[in-house]
Short mmCIF file of C-alpha atoms in Angstrom, two decimals:
data_model
loop_
_atom_site.label_atom_id
_atom_site.label_comp_id
_atom_site.label_asym_id
_atom_site.label_seq_id
_atom_site.Cartn_x
_atom_site.Cartn_y
_atom_site.Cartn_z
CA MET N 1 0.00 0.00 0.00
CA THR N 2 1.71 3.21 -1.20
CA LEU N 3 0.75 6.41 0.58
CA TYR N 4 1.36 10.00 -0.42
CA GLN N 5 1.36 12.82 2.06
CA ILE N 6 -0.31 15.93 0.71
CA GLY N 7 -0.32 18.72 3.27
CA SER N 8 -1.85 17.38 6.43
CA ILE N 9 -3.53 14.36 4.89
CA THR N 10 -2.27 11.03 3.72
CA MET N 11 -3.69 9.75 0.44
CA PRO N 12 -3.41 6.17 -0.76
CA ALA N 13 -2.03 5.90 -4.31
CA VAL N 14 -5.37 4.36 -5.38
CA TRP N 15 -7.24 7.64 -4.77
CA ILE N 16 -4.69 9.73 -6.65
CA ALA N 17 -4.73 7.24 -9.55
CA THR N 18 -8.55 7.47 -9.67
CA LEU N 19 -8.45 11.27 -9.94
CA ILE N 20 -5.72 11.17 -12.59
CA ALA N 21 -7.62 8.56 -14.64
CA LEU N 22 -10.84 10.56 -14.33
CA ALA N 23 -9.18 13.69 -15.77
CA VAL N 24 -7.01 11.96 -18.38
CA SER N 25 -9.91 9.90 -19.78
CA ALA N 26 -12.12 12.99 -20.03
CA VAL N 27 -9.42 14.85 -21.96
CA ALA N 28 -8.64 11.83 -24.15
CA TRP N 29 -12.33 11.44 -24.96
CA ARG N 30 -12.58 15.10 -25.88
CA ILE N 31 -9.75 14.66 -28.39
CA ILE N 32 -11.01 11.33 -29.72
CA SER N 33 -14.67 12.19 -30.21
CA GLY N 34 -14.44 15.97 -30.53
CA GLU N 35 -17.22 16.21 -27.97
CA LYS N 36 -17.26 16.99 -24.27
CA ILE N 37 -17.63 13.89 -22.17
CA GLY N 38 -21.25 13.28 -21.14
CA GLU N 39 -22.66 14.58 -17.89
CA TRP N 40 -23.25 10.95 -16.92
CA TYR N 41 -19.49 10.50 -16.47
CA TRP N 42 -19.21 13.10 -13.69
CA ASN N 43 -22.56 12.09 -12.17
CA ALA N 44 -21.43 8.47 -12.06
CA PHE N 45 -18.19 9.36 -10.30
CA THR N 46 -19.95 11.64 -7.79
CA LEU N 47 -22.47 8.91 -7.02
CA TYR N 48 -19.70 6.35 -6.59
CA PHE N 49 -17.82 8.69 -4.27
CA LEU N 50 -20.87 9.51 -2.11
CA VAL N 51 -21.98 5.89 -1.71
CA TRP N 52 -18.42 4.73 -0.96
CA LYS N 53 -17.94 7.50 1.61
CA ALA N 54 -21.37 7.32 3.27
CA SER N 55 -21.35 3.53 3.48
CA TYR N 56 -18.93 4.03 6.37
CA ILE N 57 -22.07 4.72 8.41
CA LEU N 58 -23.57 1.41 7.38
CA PHE N 59 -20.48 -0.68 8.13
CA ASN N 60 -19.31 1.26 11.23
CA PHE N 61 -22.64 2.25 12.72
CA GLU N 62 -21.49 2.24 16.34
CA GLU N 63 -18.44 4.42 15.66
CA PHE N 64 -20.57 6.79 13.65
CA MET N 65 -23.22 7.14 16.37
CA ASN N 66 -20.54 7.79 19.00
CA PHE N 67 -18.73 10.34 16.88
CA PRO N 68 -20.63 11.38 13.74
CA MET N 69 -17.72 13.48 12.45
CA SER N 70 -15.80 10.25 11.86
CA VAL N 71 -17.64 9.93 8.52
CA LEU N 72 -15.52 12.87 7.32
CA TYR N 73 -12.31 10.97 7.84
CA PHE N 74 -13.18 7.46 6.75
CA ASN N 75 -15.00 5.53 4.03
CA GLY N 76 -16.80 2.24 3.54
CA GLY N 77 -13.62 0.38 2.55
CA ALA N 78 -13.82 -2.71 0.32
CA SER N 79 -17.50 -3.36 1.18
CA GLY N 80 -18.30 0.28 0.43
CA HIS N 81 -16.48 -0.02 -2.89
CA MET N 82 -18.69 -2.94 -3.91
CA LEU N 83 -21.85 -1.17 -2.81
CA ALA N 84 -20.81 1.92 -4.77
CA LEU N 85 -20.13 -0.18 -7.90
CA ALA N 86 -23.62 -1.66 -7.63
CA ALA N 87 -25.11 1.83 -7.26
CA LEU N 88 -23.09 2.95 -10.29
CA ALA N 89 -24.53 0.15 -12.44
CA VAL N 90 -28.09 1.03 -11.35
CA TYR N 91 -27.52 4.73 -12.09
CA LEU N 92 -26.02 4.07 -15.55
CA TRP N 93 -28.81 1.65 -16.42
CA MET N 94 -31.39 4.33 -15.58
CA ALA N 95 -29.42 7.09 -17.31
CA VAL N 96 -29.01 5.17 -20.59
CA LYS N 97 -32.77 5.32 -21.13
CA LYS N 98 -32.55 9.11 -21.30
CA HIS N 99 -29.19 9.64 -22.96
CA ALA N 100 -28.63 7.61 -26.12
CA ALA N 101 -25.00 8.77 -26.28
CA LEU N 102 -24.26 6.93 -23.04
CA SER N 103 -24.92 3.61 -24.72
CA ARG N 104 -22.49 4.52 -27.51
CA ASP N 105 -19.80 6.00 -25.25
CA ALA N 106 -19.88 3.80 -22.13
CA LEU N 107 -17.60 1.05 -23.45
CA PRO N 108 -14.77 3.20 -24.81
CA VAL N 109 -14.92 5.67 -21.92
CA LEU N 110 -15.00 3.08 -19.12
CA LEU N 111 -12.22 1.15 -20.86
CA LEU N 112 -10.04 4.27 -21.14
CA PHE N 113 -10.80 5.13 -17.53
CA PHE N 114 -9.88 1.75 -16.12
CA VAL N 115 -6.72 1.20 -18.21
CA GLY N 116 -5.69 4.79 -17.41
CA PHE N 117 -6.29 4.08 -13.72
CA GLU N 118 -4.07 0.99 -13.80
CA ALA N 119 -1.31 2.86 -15.65
CA ALA N 120 -1.41 5.74 -13.14
CA LEU N 121 -1.53 3.40 -10.14
CA ALA N 122 1.44 1.36 -11.35
CA MET N 123 3.41 4.58 -11.88
CA LEU N 124 2.54 5.86 -8.39
CA GLU N 125 3.52 2.52 -6.88
CA GLN N 126 6.75 2.55 -8.92
CA GLN N 127 6.04 -0.74 -10.63
CA LEU N 128 7.91 -0.26 -13.86
CA ALA N 129 6.77 -3.24 -15.95
CA ALA N 130 3.10 -2.83 -15.03
CA SER N 131 3.12 0.90 -15.72
CA VAL N 132 4.77 0.46 -19.13
CA LEU N 133 2.35 -2.29 -20.23
CA HIS N 134 -0.77 -0.43 -19.09
CA THR N 135 0.43 2.82 -20.67
CA ILE N 136 1.09 1.08 -24.00
CA LEU N 137 -2.40 -0.43 -23.84
CA PHE N 138 -3.98 2.95 -22.97
CA VAL N 139 -2.25 4.68 -25.87
CA SER N 140 -3.16 1.83 -28.26
CA ILE N 141 -6.83 1.97 -27.30
CA ALA N 142 -6.92 5.77 -27.56
CA ALA N 143 -5.13 5.67 -30.95
CA PHE N 144 -7.49 2.97 -32.27
CA LEU N 145 -10.54 4.92 -31.14
CA TYR N 146 -9.21 8.10 -32.76
CA ILE N 147 -8.29 6.51 -36.08
CA SER N 148 -11.46 4.46 -36.40
CA ARG N 149 -13.85 7.08 -35.00
CA LYS N 150 -15.74 7.41 -38.26
CA ARG N 151 -15.62 3.78 -39.29
CA ALA N 152 -18.07 1.00 -38.53
CA ILE N 153 -15.47 -0.99 -36.58
CA ALA N 154 -15.60 1.60 -33.76
CA GLY N 155 -19.05 0.23 -32.93
CA SER N 156 -18.06 -3.43 -33.12
CA THR N 157 -18.52 -5.31 -29.86
CA GLN N 158 -15.77 -7.74 -30.79
CA ILE N 159 -13.04 -5.15 -30.83
CA TYR N 160 -14.01 -4.13 -27.31
CA ILE N 161 -13.99 -7.73 -26.13
CA LEU N 162 -10.45 -7.84 -27.50
CA PHE N 163 -9.41 -4.72 -25.58
CA VAL N 164 -11.08 -5.88 -22.38
CA LEU N 165 -9.28 -9.21 -22.60
CA ALA N 166 -5.96 -7.49 -23.33
CA GLU N 167 -6.41 -5.45 -20.13
CA GLY N 168 -7.52 -8.62 -18.29
CA LEU N 169 -4.33 -10.36 -19.41
CA THR N 170 -2.13 -7.42 -18.37
CA LEU N 171 -3.86 -7.30 -14.97
CA SER N 172 -3.50 -11.01 -14.35
CA ILE N 173 0.24 -10.94 -15.02
CA PHE N 174 0.64 -8.77 -11.92
CA GLN N 175 -2.12 -9.91 -9.57
CA PRO N 176 -4.44 -12.84 -8.93
CA LEU N 177 -7.64 -12.91 -11.01
CA PHE N 178 -9.90 -12.93 -7.96
CA SER N 179 -8.63 -9.78 -6.28
CA VAL N 180 -10.29 -6.38 -6.01
CA GLU N 181 -8.94 -4.74 -9.18
CA PRO N 182 -9.64 -7.54 -11.69
CA LEU N 183 -13.10 -8.06 -10.17
CA THR N 184 -13.82 -4.32 -10.36
CA PHE N 185 -12.68 -4.28 -13.97
CA SER N 186 -14.87 -7.29 -14.81
CA TRP N 187 -17.86 -5.59 -13.22
CA LEU N 188 -17.26 -2.31 -15.07
CA ALA N 189 -16.79 -4.19 -18.35
CA LEU N 190 -20.03 -6.17 -17.87
CA THR N 191 -21.88 -2.95 -17.05
CA ALA N 192 -20.48 -1.23 -20.15
CA PHE N 193 -21.34 -4.18 -22.43
CA ALA N 194 -24.88 -4.22 -21.04
CA LEU N 195 -25.19 -0.48 -21.76
CA ALA N 196 -23.91 -0.99 -25.32
CA ARG N 197 -26.47 -3.79 -25.84
CA PHE N 198 -29.21 -1.41 -24.75
CA ARG N 199 -28.72 0.68 -27.87
CA LYS N 200 -28.77 -2.35 -30.13
CA SER N 201 -32.01 -3.70 -28.68
CA GLU N 202 -33.57 -0.25 -28.88
CA VAL N 203 -32.57 0.10 -32.53
CA ILE N 204 -34.14 -3.24 -33.37
CA ILE N 205 -37.36 -2.25 -31.63
CA HIS N 206 -37.52 1.05 -33.50
CA GLU N 207 -36.81 -0.59 -36.84
CA MET X 1 -9.26 -6.64 -39.53
CA ASN X 2 -12.08 -9.02 -40.37
CA LYS X 3 -14.31 -10.84 -37.94
CA ASN X 4 -12.38 -14.09 -38.13
CA THR X 5 -9.10 -12.45 -37.19
CA LEU X 6 -10.83 -10.76 -34.27
CA SER X 7 -12.39 -14.01 -33.09
CA ILE X 8 -9.05 -15.78 -33.21
CA ALA X 9 -7.39 -12.94 -31.31
CA ILE X 10 -10.13 -13.11 -28.66
CA ILE X 11 -9.65 -16.86 -28.21
CA VAL X 12 -5.86 -16.48 -28.01
CA LEU X 13 -6.23 -13.79 -25.33
CA LEU X 14 -8.67 -15.93 -23.33
CA LEU X 15 -6.24 -18.85 -23.41
CA ALA X 16 -3.37 -16.56 -22.40
CA ILE X 17 -5.35 -15.25 -19.41
CA ALA X 18 -6.16 -18.81 -18.35
CA ALA X 19 -2.52 -19.83 -18.78
CA VAL X 20 -1.17 -16.91 -16.77
CA ASN X 21 -3.63 -17.50 -13.95
CA PHE X 22 -3.59 -21.24 -13.64
CA LEU X 23 -0.21 -22.34 -14.89
CA GLY X 24 2.30 -19.55 -14.60
CA PRO X 25 3.72 -17.93 -11.50
CA SER X 26 2.55 -14.52 -10.41
CA PHE X 27 4.90 -11.78 -11.53
CA ALA X 28 3.81 -9.40 -8.82
CA GLU X 29 6.57 -6.89 -8.39
CA GLU X 30 7.76 -7.19 -4.83
CA LYS X 31 9.15 -3.96 -3.56
CA PRO X 32 12.05 -4.10 -1.11
CA ALA X 33 10.69 -3.50 2.37
CA GLN X 34 13.75 -1.58 3.48
CA PRO X 35 15.57 0.60 3.47
CA VAL X 36 13.30 2.95 1.60
CA ALA X 37 15.36 5.81 0.25
CA SER X 38 12.82 8.41 -0.73
CA GLY X 39 13.89 11.82 -1.99
CA ALA X 40 11.45 13.62 0.25
CA ALA X 41 12.76 11.87 3.34
CA ASN X 42 16.36 12.73 2.52
CA THR X 43 15.74 16.43 2.15
CA ALA X 44 14.12 16.61 5.58
CA ASP X 45 16.01 17.30 8.81
CA SER X 46 18.49 14.44 9.12
CA SER X 47 17.60 13.85 12.77
CA ALA X 48 13.91 13.39 11.89
CA PRO X 49 12.84 9.75 11.75
CA ALA X 50 12.31 8.69 8.15
CA GLU X 51 10.89 5.61 6.48
CA GLY X 52 13.54 2.93 6.23
CA GLU X 53 15.43 4.20 9.27
CA ALA X 54 15.46 2.96 12.85
CA ALA X 55 12.77 4.48 15.06
CA PRO X 56 14.50 6.62 17.74
CA ASP X 57 14.22 4.87 21.09
CA PHE X 58 12.47 6.53 24.03
CA VAL X 59 11.33 5.87 27.58
CA LEU X 60 8.10 7.48 28.80
CA THR X 61 5.83 6.83 31.73
CA SER X 62 2.39 5.68 30.71
CA LEU X 63 -0.92 7.03 32.00
CA ASP X 64 -1.10 4.17 34.51
CA GLY X 65 2.44 4.83 35.76
CA GLU X 66 4.43 2.14 33.96
CA ALA X 67 7.69 2.78 32.11
CA VAL X 68 7.32 2.25 28.37
CA ARG X 69 10.51 1.77 26.35
CA LEU X 70 10.14 1.45 22.58
CA SER X 71 13.09 -0.94 22.20
CA ASP X 72 11.40 -3.39 24.60
CA TYR X 73 8.97 -4.12 21.78
CA ARG X 74 11.69 -5.31 19.36
CA GLY X 75 10.39 -8.51 17.80
CA LYS X 76 6.86 -7.11 17.59
CA LYS X 77 5.32 -4.85 14.98
CA VAL X 78 4.48 -1.52 16.59
CA ILE X 79 1.88 1.10 15.71
CA LEU X 80 3.31 4.26 17.28
CA ASN X 81 0.59 6.89 17.35
CA PHE X 82 0.71 10.54 18.50
CA TRP X 83 -2.51 12.16 19.65
CA ALA X 84 -4.27 14.65 21.94
CA THR X 85 -7.77 14.74 23.42
CA TRP X 86 -8.75 17.97 21.63
CA CYS X 87 -8.02 16.62 18.16
CA PRO X 88 -11.21 15.53 16.31
CA PRO X 89 -9.55 13.09 13.87
CA CYS X 90 -7.80 11.44 16.85
CA LYS X 91 -11.24 10.93 18.40
CA ALA X 92 -12.45 9.38 15.17
CA GLU X 93 -9.43 7.11 14.98
CA MET X 94 -9.36 5.79 18.57
CA PRO X 95 -12.28 3.32 18.35
CA HIS X 96 -10.67 1.81 15.23
CA MET X 97 -7.34 1.57 17.00
CA GLN X 98 -8.92 -0.12 20.02
CA LYS X 99 -10.71 -2.65 17.79
CA PHE X 100 -7.50 -3.31 15.89
CA TYR X 101 -5.58 -3.73 19.15
CA GLU X 102 -8.06 -6.22 20.56
CA ALA X 103 -7.93 -8.30 17.39
CA ASN X 104 -4.13 -8.22 17.04
CA LYS X 105 -2.51 -7.94 20.48
CA ASP X 106 -1.91 -11.69 20.53
CA GLN X 107 -0.60 -11.69 16.95
CA GLY X 108 2.67 -9.92 17.74
CA ILE X 109 1.42 -6.39 17.09
CA GLU X 110 1.55 -3.65 19.73
CA VAL X 111 -0.16 -0.27 19.81
CA LEU X 112 1.55 2.62 21.65
CA ALA X 113 -0.52 5.80 21.61
CA VAL X 114 1.70 8.64 22.82
CA ASN X 115 -0.35 11.46 24.30
CA LEU X 116 1.11 14.91 23.62
CA THR X 117 0.56 15.77 27.29
CA SER X 118 2.46 19.08 27.29
CA ILE X 119 -0.01 20.52 24.78
CA ASP X 120 -3.11 18.66 26.03
CA LYS X 121 -5.73 19.75 28.53
CA GLY X 122 -4.35 18.04 31.65
CA GLU X 123 -4.02 14.43 32.70
CA GLU X 124 -7.59 14.25 34.04
CA SER X 125 -8.98 14.90 30.58
CA VAL X 126 -6.65 12.25 29.13
CA GLN X 127 -7.86 9.81 31.81
CA ALA X 128 -11.50 10.69 31.02
CA PHE X 129 -10.87 10.26 27.29
CA VAL X 130 -9.25 6.85 27.78
CA GLU X 131 -12.19 5.70 29.94
CA GLU X 132 -14.77 7.08 27.52
CA PHE X 133 -13.28 5.15 24.59
CA GLY X 134 -12.38 2.10 26.70
CA LEU X 135 -8.76 2.14 25.51
CA THR X 136 -6.68 -0.75 26.81
CA PHE X 137 -3.36 -0.25 24.96
CA PRO X 138 -0.48 1.64 26.67
CA ILE X 139 -0.72 5.46 26.62
CA PRO X 140 2.84 6.82 27.06
CA MET X 141 2.67 10.44 28.25
CA ASP X 142 4.93 12.99 26.53
CA ARG X 143 4.89 15.29 29.57
CA ASP X 144 7.94 17.41 28.72
CA GLY X 145 6.95 17.77 25.07
CA GLN X 146 10.19 16.33 23.64
CA LEU X 147 9.08 13.22 21.82
CA GLY X 148 6.26 14.74 19.70
CA PRO X 149 8.57 17.28 17.98
CA GLN X 150 11.32 14.66 17.63
CA TYR X 151 8.90 12.41 15.77
CA GLN X 152 7.59 15.40 13.82
CA ALA X 153 4.06 14.95 15.13
CA VAL X 154 3.11 18.42 13.91
CA THR X 155 -0.25 17.49 12.47
CA ILE X 156 -2.00 14.90 14.59
CA PRO X 157 -2.79 12.11 14.51
CA THR X 158 0.57 11.06 13.15
CA THR X 159 1.39 7.36 13.18
CA TYR X 160 4.53 5.36 12.52
CA ILE X 161 4.34 1.73 11.48
CA ILE X 162 7.45 0.04 12.86
CA ASP X 163 8.57 -3.47 11.93
CA THR X 164 9.91 -6.23 14.19
CA GLU X 165 13.48 -4.94 13.69
CA GLY X 166 12.55 -1.48 14.92
CA ILE X 167 12.67 0.05 11.43
CA ILE X 168 10.06 2.66 10.44
CA GLN X 169 8.19 1.27 7.44
CA LYS X 170 5.51 3.94 7.07
CA LYS X 171 4.61 7.34 8.41
CA VAL X 172 0.93 8.15 8.18
CA VAL X 173 -0.42 11.64 8.83
CA GLY X 174 -4.16 11.73 9.46
CA PRO X 175 -6.56 9.18 10.92
CA MET X 176 -6.51 5.51 9.95
CA ASP X 177 -9.34 3.03 10.13
CA GLU X 178 -9.05 -0.59 11.21
CA ALA X 179 -8.76 -1.91 7.65
CA MET X 180 -5.88 0.43 6.90
CA MET X 181 -4.02 -0.59 10.08
CA GLN X 182 -4.53 -4.20 9.10
CA LYS X 183 -3.20 -3.62 5.57
CA LEU X 184 -0.18 -1.64 6.69
CA THR X 185 0.88 -4.08 9.40
CA SER X 186 0.33 -7.20 7.31
CA SER X 187 2.52 -5.90 4.49
CA ILE X 188 5.63 -5.65 6.72
CA ASN X 189 7.83 -8.09 8.59
#
């Protein structure tokens, strides 16, 4: 566990990597698609953050009742992370019904976000091989998306399965398959594929 | 790229993932536990305890009157915490520290929570605080205000995670919860 001291607080590398990935993916998406990233992206992150933070109350009820301010300092930990991921999936599933672009953008954006997160985390933890591999993958995905942005292949599910598996392979070189990061990635990928399917089923209905 | 090429690539990747996970060894990059030579630590005052260096020894009398010497805990992992009763994040952290202590005191992990007595509100309030939170780990009292500055406990809580050899493995500024204490102590020797 790598920690960084910023002023009077200590931040785990995971938090810093999340913020870096959030910003880098938004900028990358702006360049790739020529559009601002959807509002859903920031909403989804805010929702994740609030559920993860507030779930401290749920999992540490006694401590919270004795000293309510403790919720400011702590979070729901691994259980809170899972709860927040579930909330994220529910939010995105509801949002996709309103915003058609979400269905189109969810896969590339979530993929960029997660691979960017892994690259940033490996850099912060000074793991050279992992950071190089994840960065190469991030740049390859971004380059592919940019080059093919006006071609039919950009919408092909298969190419995304390929990218997701490439990230899965890179992850599993450095950590066991059934640990928090690979499971989180699998969950995000499943959510994104489900959102992409939504558009296809809608199109068929409308046709 | 046609669909067949893609399908083949997908199958190859799936097989590679299976192979890496079930057949091959894990290539997790183990970082050396010590000494950690970080640039930031080197630029600081050379007498200040830094990660990768030995924790300066001390003897203090605890709240219940017993002498506490850091080097007596060699062979155990030590969570060395600096706190005061008026500090809200310390209040938030104490129940987690007590829970952690109860779960780990028989696992070779000790908690020493040094009270910054010289800048606190009197020993009665420390006693009341300890009773309120039901703290059972030793509370060494920094009565003459020497140890806090030596350990650079400027912002509190400040905590040092010390390994069984007496080497500082981590300095954490700000409150920790039980899970974080568990993670930090299980990743050291």
